[in-house]
XYZ file of N, CA, C and O in Angstrom:
644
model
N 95.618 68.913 99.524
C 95.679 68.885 100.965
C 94.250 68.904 101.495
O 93.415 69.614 100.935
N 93.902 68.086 102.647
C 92.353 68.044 103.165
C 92.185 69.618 103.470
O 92.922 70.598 103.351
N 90.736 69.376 103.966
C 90.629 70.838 104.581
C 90.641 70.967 106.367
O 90.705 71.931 107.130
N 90.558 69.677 106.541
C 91.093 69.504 107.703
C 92.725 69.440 108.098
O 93.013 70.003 109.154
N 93.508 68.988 107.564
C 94.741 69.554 107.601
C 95.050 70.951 107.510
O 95.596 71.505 108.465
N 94.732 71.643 106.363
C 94.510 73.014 106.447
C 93.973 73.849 107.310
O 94.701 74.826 107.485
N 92.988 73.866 107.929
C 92.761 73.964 109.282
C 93.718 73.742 110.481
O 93.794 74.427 111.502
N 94.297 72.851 110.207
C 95.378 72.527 111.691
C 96.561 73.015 111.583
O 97.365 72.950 112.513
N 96.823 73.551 110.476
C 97.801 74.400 110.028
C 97.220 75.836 110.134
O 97.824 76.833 110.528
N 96.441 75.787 109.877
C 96.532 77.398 110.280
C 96.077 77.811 111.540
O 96.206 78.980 111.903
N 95.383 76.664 112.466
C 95.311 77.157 113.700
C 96.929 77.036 114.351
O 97.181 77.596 115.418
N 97.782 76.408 113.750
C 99.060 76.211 114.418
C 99.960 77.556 114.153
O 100.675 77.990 115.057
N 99.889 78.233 112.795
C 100.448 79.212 112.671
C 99.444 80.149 113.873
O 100.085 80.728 114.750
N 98.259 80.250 113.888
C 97.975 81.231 114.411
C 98.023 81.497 116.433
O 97.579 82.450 117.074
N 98.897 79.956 117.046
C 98.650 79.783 117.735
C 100.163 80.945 118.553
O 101.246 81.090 117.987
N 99.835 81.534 119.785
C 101.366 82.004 120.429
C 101.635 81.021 121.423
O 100.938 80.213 122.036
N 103.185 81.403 121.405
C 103.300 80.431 122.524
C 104.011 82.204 123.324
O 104.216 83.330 122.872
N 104.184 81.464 124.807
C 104.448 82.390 125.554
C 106.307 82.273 126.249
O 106.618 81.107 126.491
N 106.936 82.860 126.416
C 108.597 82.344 127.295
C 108.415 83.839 127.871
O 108.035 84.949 127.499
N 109.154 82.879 129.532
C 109.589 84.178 130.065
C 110.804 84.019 130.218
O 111.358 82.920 130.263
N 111.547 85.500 130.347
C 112.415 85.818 130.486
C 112.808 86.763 131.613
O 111.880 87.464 132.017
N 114.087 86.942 132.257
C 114.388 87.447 133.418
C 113.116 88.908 133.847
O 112.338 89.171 134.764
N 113.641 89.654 132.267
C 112.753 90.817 132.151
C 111.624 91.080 131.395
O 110.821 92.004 131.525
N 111.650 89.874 130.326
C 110.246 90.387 129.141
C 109.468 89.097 129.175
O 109.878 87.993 129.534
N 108.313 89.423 128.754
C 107.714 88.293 128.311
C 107.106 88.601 126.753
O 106.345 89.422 126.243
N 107.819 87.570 126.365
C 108.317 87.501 124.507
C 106.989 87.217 124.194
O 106.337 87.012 125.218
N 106.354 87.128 123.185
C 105.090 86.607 122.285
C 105.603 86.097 120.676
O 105.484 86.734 119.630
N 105.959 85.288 120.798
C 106.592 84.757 119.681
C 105.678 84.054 118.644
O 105.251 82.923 118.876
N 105.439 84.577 117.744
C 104.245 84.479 116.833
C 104.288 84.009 115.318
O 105.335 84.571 115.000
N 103.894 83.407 114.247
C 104.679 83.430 112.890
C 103.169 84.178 112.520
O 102.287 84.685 113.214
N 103.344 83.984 111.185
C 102.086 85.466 110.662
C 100.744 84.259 110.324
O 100.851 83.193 109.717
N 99.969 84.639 110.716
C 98.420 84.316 110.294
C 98.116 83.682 109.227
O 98.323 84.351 108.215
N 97.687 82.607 109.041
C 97.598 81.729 107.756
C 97.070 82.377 106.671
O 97.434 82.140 105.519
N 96.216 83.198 106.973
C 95.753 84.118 105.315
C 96.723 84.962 105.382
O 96.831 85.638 104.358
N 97.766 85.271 106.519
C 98.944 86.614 105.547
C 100.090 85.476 104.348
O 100.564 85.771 103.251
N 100.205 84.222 105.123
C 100.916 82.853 104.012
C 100.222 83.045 102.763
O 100.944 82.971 101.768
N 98.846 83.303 102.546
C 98.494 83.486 101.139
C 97.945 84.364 100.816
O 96.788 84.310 100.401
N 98.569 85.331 100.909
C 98.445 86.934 100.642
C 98.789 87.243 99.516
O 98.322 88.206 98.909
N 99.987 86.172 98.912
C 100.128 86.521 97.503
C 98.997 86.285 96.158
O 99.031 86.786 95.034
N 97.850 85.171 96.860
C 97.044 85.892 95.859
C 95.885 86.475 95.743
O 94.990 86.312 94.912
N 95.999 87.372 96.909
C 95.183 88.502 96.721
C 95.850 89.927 96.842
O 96.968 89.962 97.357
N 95.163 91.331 96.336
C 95.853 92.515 95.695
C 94.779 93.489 96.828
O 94.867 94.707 96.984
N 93.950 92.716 97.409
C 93.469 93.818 98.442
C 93.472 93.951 100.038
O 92.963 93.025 100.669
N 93.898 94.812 100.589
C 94.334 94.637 102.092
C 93.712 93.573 102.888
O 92.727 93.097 102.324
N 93.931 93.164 103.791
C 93.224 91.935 104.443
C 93.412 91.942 105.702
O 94.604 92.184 105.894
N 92.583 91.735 107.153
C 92.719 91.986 107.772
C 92.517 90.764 108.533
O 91.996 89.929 107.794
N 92.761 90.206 109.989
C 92.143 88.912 111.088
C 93.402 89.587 112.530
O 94.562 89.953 112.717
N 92.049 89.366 113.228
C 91.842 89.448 114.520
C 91.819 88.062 115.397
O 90.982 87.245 115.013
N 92.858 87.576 116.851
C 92.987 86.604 117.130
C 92.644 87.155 118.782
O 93.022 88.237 119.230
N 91.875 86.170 119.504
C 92.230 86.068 120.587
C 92.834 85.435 121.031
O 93.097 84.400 120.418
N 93.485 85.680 122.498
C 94.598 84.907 123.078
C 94.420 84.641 124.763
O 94.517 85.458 125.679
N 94.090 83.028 124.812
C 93.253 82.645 125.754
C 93.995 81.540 126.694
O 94.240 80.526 126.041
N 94.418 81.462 128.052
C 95.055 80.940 128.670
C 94.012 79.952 129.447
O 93.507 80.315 130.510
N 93.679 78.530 128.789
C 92.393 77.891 129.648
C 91.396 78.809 128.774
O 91.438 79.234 127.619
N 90.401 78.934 129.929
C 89.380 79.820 129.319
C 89.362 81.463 129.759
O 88.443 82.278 129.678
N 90.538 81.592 130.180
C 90.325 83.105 130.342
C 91.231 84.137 129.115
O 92.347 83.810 128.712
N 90.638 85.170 128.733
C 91.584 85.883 127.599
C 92.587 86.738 128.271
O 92.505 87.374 129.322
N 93.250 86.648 127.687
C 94.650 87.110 128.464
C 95.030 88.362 127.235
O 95.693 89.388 127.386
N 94.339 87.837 125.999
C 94.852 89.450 125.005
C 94.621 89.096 123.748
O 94.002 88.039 123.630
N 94.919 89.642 122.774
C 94.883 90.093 121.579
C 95.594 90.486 120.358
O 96.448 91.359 120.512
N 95.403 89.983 119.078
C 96.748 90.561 118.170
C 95.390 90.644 117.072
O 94.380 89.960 116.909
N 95.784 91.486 116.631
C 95.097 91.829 114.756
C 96.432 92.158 113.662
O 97.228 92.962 114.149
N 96.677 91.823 112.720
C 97.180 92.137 111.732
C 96.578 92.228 110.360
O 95.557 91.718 109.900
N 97.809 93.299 109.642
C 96.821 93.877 108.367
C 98.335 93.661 107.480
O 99.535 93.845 107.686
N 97.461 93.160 106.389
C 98.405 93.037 104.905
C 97.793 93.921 103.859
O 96.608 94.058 103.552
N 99.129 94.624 103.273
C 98.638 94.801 102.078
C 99.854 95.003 101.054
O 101.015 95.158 101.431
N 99.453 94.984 99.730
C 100.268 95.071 98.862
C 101.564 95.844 98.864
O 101.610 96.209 100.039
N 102.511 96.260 98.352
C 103.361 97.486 98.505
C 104.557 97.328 97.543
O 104.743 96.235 97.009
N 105.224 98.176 97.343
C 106.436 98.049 96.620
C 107.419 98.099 97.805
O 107.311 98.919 98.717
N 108.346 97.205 97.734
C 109.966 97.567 98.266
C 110.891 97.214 97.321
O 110.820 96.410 96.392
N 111.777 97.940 97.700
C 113.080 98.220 96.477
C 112.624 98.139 95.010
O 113.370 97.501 94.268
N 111.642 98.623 94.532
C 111.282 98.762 93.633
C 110.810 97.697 92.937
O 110.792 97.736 91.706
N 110.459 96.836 93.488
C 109.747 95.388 93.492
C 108.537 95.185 94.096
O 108.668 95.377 95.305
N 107.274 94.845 93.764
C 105.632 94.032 94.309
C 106.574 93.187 95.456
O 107.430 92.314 95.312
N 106.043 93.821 96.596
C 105.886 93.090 98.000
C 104.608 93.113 98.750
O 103.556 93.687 98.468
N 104.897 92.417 99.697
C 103.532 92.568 100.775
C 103.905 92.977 102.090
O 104.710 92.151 102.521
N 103.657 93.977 103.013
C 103.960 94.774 104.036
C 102.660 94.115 105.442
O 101.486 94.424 105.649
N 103.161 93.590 105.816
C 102.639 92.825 107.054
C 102.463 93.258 108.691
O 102.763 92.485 109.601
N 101.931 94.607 108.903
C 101.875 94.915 110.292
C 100.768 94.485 111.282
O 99.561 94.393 111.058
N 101.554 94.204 112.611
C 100.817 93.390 113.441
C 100.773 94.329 114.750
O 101.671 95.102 115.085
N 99.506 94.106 115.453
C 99.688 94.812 116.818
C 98.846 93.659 118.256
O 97.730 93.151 118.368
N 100.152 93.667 119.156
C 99.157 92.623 120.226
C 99.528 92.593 121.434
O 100.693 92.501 121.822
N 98.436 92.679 122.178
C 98.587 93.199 123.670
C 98.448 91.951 124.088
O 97.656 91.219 123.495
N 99.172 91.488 125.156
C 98.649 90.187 126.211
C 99.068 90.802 127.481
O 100.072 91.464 127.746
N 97.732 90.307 128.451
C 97.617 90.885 129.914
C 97.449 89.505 130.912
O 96.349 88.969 130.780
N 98.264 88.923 131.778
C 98.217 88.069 132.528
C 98.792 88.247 133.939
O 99.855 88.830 134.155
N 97.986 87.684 134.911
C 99.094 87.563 135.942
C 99.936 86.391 136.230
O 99.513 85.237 136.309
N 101.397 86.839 136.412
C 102.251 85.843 136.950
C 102.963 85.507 137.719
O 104.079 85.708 137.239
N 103.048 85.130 138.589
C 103.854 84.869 140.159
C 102.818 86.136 140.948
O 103.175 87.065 141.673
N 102.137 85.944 140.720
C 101.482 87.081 141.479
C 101.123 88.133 140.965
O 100.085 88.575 141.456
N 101.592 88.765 140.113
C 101.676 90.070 139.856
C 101.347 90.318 138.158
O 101.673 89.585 137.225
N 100.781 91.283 138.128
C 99.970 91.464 136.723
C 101.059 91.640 135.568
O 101.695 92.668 135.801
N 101.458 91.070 134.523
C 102.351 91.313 133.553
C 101.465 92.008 131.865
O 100.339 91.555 131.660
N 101.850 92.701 131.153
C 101.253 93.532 130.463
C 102.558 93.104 129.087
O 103.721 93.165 129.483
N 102.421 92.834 128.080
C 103.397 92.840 126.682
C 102.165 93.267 125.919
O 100.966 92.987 125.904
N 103.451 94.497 124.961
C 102.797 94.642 123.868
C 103.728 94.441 122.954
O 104.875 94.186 123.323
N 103.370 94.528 121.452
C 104.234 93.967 120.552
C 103.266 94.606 119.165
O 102.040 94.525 119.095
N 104.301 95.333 117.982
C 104.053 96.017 117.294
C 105.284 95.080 116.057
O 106.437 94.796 116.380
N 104.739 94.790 114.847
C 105.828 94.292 114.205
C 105.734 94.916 112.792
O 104.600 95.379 112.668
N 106.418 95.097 111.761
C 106.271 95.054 110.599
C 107.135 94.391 109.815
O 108.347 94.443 110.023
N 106.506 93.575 108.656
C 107.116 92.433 108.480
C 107.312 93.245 106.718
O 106.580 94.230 106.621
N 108.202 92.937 105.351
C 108.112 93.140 104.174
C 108.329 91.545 103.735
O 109.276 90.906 104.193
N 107.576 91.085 103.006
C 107.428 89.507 101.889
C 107.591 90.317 100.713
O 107.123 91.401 100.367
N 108.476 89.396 100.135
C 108.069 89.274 98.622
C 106.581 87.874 98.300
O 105.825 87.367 99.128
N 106.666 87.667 96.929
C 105.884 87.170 96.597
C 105.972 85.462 97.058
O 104.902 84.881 97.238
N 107.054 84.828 97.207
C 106.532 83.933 97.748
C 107.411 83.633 99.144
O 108.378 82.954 99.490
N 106.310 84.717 99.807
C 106.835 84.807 101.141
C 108.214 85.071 102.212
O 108.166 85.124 103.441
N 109.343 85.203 101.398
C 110.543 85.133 101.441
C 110.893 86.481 102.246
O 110.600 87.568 101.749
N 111.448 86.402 103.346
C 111.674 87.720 104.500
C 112.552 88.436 103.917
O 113.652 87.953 103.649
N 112.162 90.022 103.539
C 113.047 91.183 102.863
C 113.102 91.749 104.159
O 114.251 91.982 104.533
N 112.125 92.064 105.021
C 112.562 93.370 106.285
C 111.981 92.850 106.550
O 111.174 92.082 106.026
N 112.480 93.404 108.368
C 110.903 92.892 109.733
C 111.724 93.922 110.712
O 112.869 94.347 110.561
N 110.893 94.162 111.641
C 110.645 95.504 112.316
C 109.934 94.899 113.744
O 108.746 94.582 113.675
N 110.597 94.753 114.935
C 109.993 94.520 116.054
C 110.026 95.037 116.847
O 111.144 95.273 117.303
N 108.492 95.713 117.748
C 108.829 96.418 119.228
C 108.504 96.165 120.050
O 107.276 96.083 120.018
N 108.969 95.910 121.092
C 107.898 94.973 122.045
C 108.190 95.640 123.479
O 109.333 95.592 123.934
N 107.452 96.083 123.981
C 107.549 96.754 125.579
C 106.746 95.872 126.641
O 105.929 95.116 126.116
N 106.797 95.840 127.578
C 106.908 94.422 128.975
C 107.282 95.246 130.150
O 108.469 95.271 130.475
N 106.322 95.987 130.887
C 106.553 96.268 132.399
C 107.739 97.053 132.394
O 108.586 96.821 133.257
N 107.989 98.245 131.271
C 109.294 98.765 131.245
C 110.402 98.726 130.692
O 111.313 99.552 130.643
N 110.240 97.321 130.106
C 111.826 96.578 129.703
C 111.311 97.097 127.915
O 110.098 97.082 127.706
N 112.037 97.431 126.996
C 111.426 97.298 125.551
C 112.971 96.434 124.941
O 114.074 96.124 125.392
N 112.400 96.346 123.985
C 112.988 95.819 123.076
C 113.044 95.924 121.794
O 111.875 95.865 121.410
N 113.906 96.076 120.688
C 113.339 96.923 119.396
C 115.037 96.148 118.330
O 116.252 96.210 118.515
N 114.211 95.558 117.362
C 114.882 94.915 116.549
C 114.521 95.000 115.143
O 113.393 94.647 114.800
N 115.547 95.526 114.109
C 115.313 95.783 112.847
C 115.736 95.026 111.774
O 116.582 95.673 111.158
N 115.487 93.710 111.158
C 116.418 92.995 110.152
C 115.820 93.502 108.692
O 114.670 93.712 108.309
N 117.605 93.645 107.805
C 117.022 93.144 106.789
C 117.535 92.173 105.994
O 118.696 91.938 106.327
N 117.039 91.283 104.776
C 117.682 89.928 104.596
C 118.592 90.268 103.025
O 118.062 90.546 101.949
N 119.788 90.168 103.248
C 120.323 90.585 102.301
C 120.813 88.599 101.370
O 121.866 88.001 101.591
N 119.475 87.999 100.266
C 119.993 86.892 100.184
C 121.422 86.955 98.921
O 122.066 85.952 99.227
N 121.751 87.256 98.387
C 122.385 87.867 97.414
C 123.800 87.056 98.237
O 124.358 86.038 97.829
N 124.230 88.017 99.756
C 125.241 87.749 100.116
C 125.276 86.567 101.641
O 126.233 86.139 102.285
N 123.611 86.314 101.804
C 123.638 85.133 102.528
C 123.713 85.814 103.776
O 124.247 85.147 104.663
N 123.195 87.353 104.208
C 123.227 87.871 105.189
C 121.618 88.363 105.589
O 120.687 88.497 104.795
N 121.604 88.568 106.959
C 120.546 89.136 107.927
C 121.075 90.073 108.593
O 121.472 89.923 109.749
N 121.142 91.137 107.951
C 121.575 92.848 108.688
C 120.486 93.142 110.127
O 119.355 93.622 110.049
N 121.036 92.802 111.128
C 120.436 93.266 112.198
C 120.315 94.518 112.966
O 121.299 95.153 112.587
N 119.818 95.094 113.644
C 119.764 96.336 114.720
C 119.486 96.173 115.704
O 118.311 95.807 115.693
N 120.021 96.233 117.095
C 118.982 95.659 118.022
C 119.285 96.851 118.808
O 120.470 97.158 118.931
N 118.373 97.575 119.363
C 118.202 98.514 120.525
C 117.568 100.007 119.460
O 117.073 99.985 118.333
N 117.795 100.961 120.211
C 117.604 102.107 119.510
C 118.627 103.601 119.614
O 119.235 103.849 120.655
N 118.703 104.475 118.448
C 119.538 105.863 118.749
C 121.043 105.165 119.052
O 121.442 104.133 118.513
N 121.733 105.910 119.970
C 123.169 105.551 120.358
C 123.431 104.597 120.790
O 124.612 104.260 120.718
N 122.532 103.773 121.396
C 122.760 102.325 122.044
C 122.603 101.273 121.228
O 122.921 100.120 121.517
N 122.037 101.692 120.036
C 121.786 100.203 119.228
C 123.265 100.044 118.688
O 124.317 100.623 118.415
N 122.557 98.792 118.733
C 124.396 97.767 118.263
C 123.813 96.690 116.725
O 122.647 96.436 116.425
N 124.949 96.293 116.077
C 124.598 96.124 114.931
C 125.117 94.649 114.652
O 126.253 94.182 114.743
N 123.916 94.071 114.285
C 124.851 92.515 114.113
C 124.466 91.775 112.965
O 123.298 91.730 112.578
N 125.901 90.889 112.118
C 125.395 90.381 110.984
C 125.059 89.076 111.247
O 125.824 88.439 111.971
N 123.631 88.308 110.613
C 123.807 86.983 110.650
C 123.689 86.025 109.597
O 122.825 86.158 108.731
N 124.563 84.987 109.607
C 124.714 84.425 108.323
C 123.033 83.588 108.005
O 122.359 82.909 108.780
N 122.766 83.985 106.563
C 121.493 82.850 106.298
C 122.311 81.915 105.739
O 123.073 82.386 104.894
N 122.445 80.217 106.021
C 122.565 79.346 104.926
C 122.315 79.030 103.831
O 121.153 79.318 103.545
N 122.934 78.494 102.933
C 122.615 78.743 101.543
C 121.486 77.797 101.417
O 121.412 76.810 102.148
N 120.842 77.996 100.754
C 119.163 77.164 100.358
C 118.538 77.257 101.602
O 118.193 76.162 102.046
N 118.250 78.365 102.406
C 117.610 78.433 103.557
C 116.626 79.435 103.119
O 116.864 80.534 102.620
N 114.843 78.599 103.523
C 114.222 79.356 103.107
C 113.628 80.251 104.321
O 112.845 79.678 105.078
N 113.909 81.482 104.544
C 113.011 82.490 105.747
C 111.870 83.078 105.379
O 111.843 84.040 104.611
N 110.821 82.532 105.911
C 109.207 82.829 105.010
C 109.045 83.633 106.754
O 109.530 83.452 107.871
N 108.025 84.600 106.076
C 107.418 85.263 107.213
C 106.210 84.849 107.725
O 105.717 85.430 108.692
């Protein structure tokens, strides 16, 4: 692969896009082109992104990888943290977003962990990927209010983090 392709790929992974919604404003992100090749390295790793609307910065995400065991298996544990500050329709909007992601080795989604708070509204979602039975064990909310939902993965469907 060039290294210019490679490049445009990883500025594409590293790029957010933004959606609003009635109450949140989502930051929908996939993980950082060096966390994609995290499997071959064994020492934590860190990158820092700004996040720039035109030329003004509107915010920030850093994430950190590092090695780990889950279920008694070599994984890689992927936590991310990122603030974006903009105004919209007038009025100043603030998201933050906290994630933790678990890979196996070639990238394949075992757990992910999302929190994201927005002017009040949060949001908090827990999957884990059960491929065995072709399921995505969900959580969405928190304590007594969370509700629990299964979703089917297709068979030969690959979910990379």
């Amino acid at each position: 692969m060039s290294s210019s392709r490679i490049y445009l790929l990883r500025a594409l992974r590293a790029t957010s896009v933004l959606l609003l919604t009635p109450l949140l404003l989502i930051n929908l992100r996939t993980l950082p082109a060096f966390a994609q090749t995290a499997t071959h390295h064994t020492t934590p790793q860190d990158e820092w992104l700004g996040m720039y609307l035109g030329k003004q910065k509107i915010g920030y995400s850093g994430t950190h990888v590092i090695p780990t065991i889950y279920q008694n298996k070599p994984a890689f544990r992927v936590t991310s943290h990122g603030v974006t500050k903009m105004q919209l329709l007038g009025r100043e909007v603030q998201q933050e977003e906290d994630s933790v992601t678990i890979t196996d080795g070639d990238d394949r989604l075992l757990a992910q962990t999302f929190h994201v708070r927005s002017n009040g509204s949060v949001i908090h979602v827990e999957a884990v990927f059960d491929y065995l039975h072709h399921k995505a064990h969900c959580t969405i909310g928190e304590g007594a209010s969370a509700s629990k939902k299964d979703l089917v993965i297709p068979t030969g469907a690959k979910l990379t983090g």
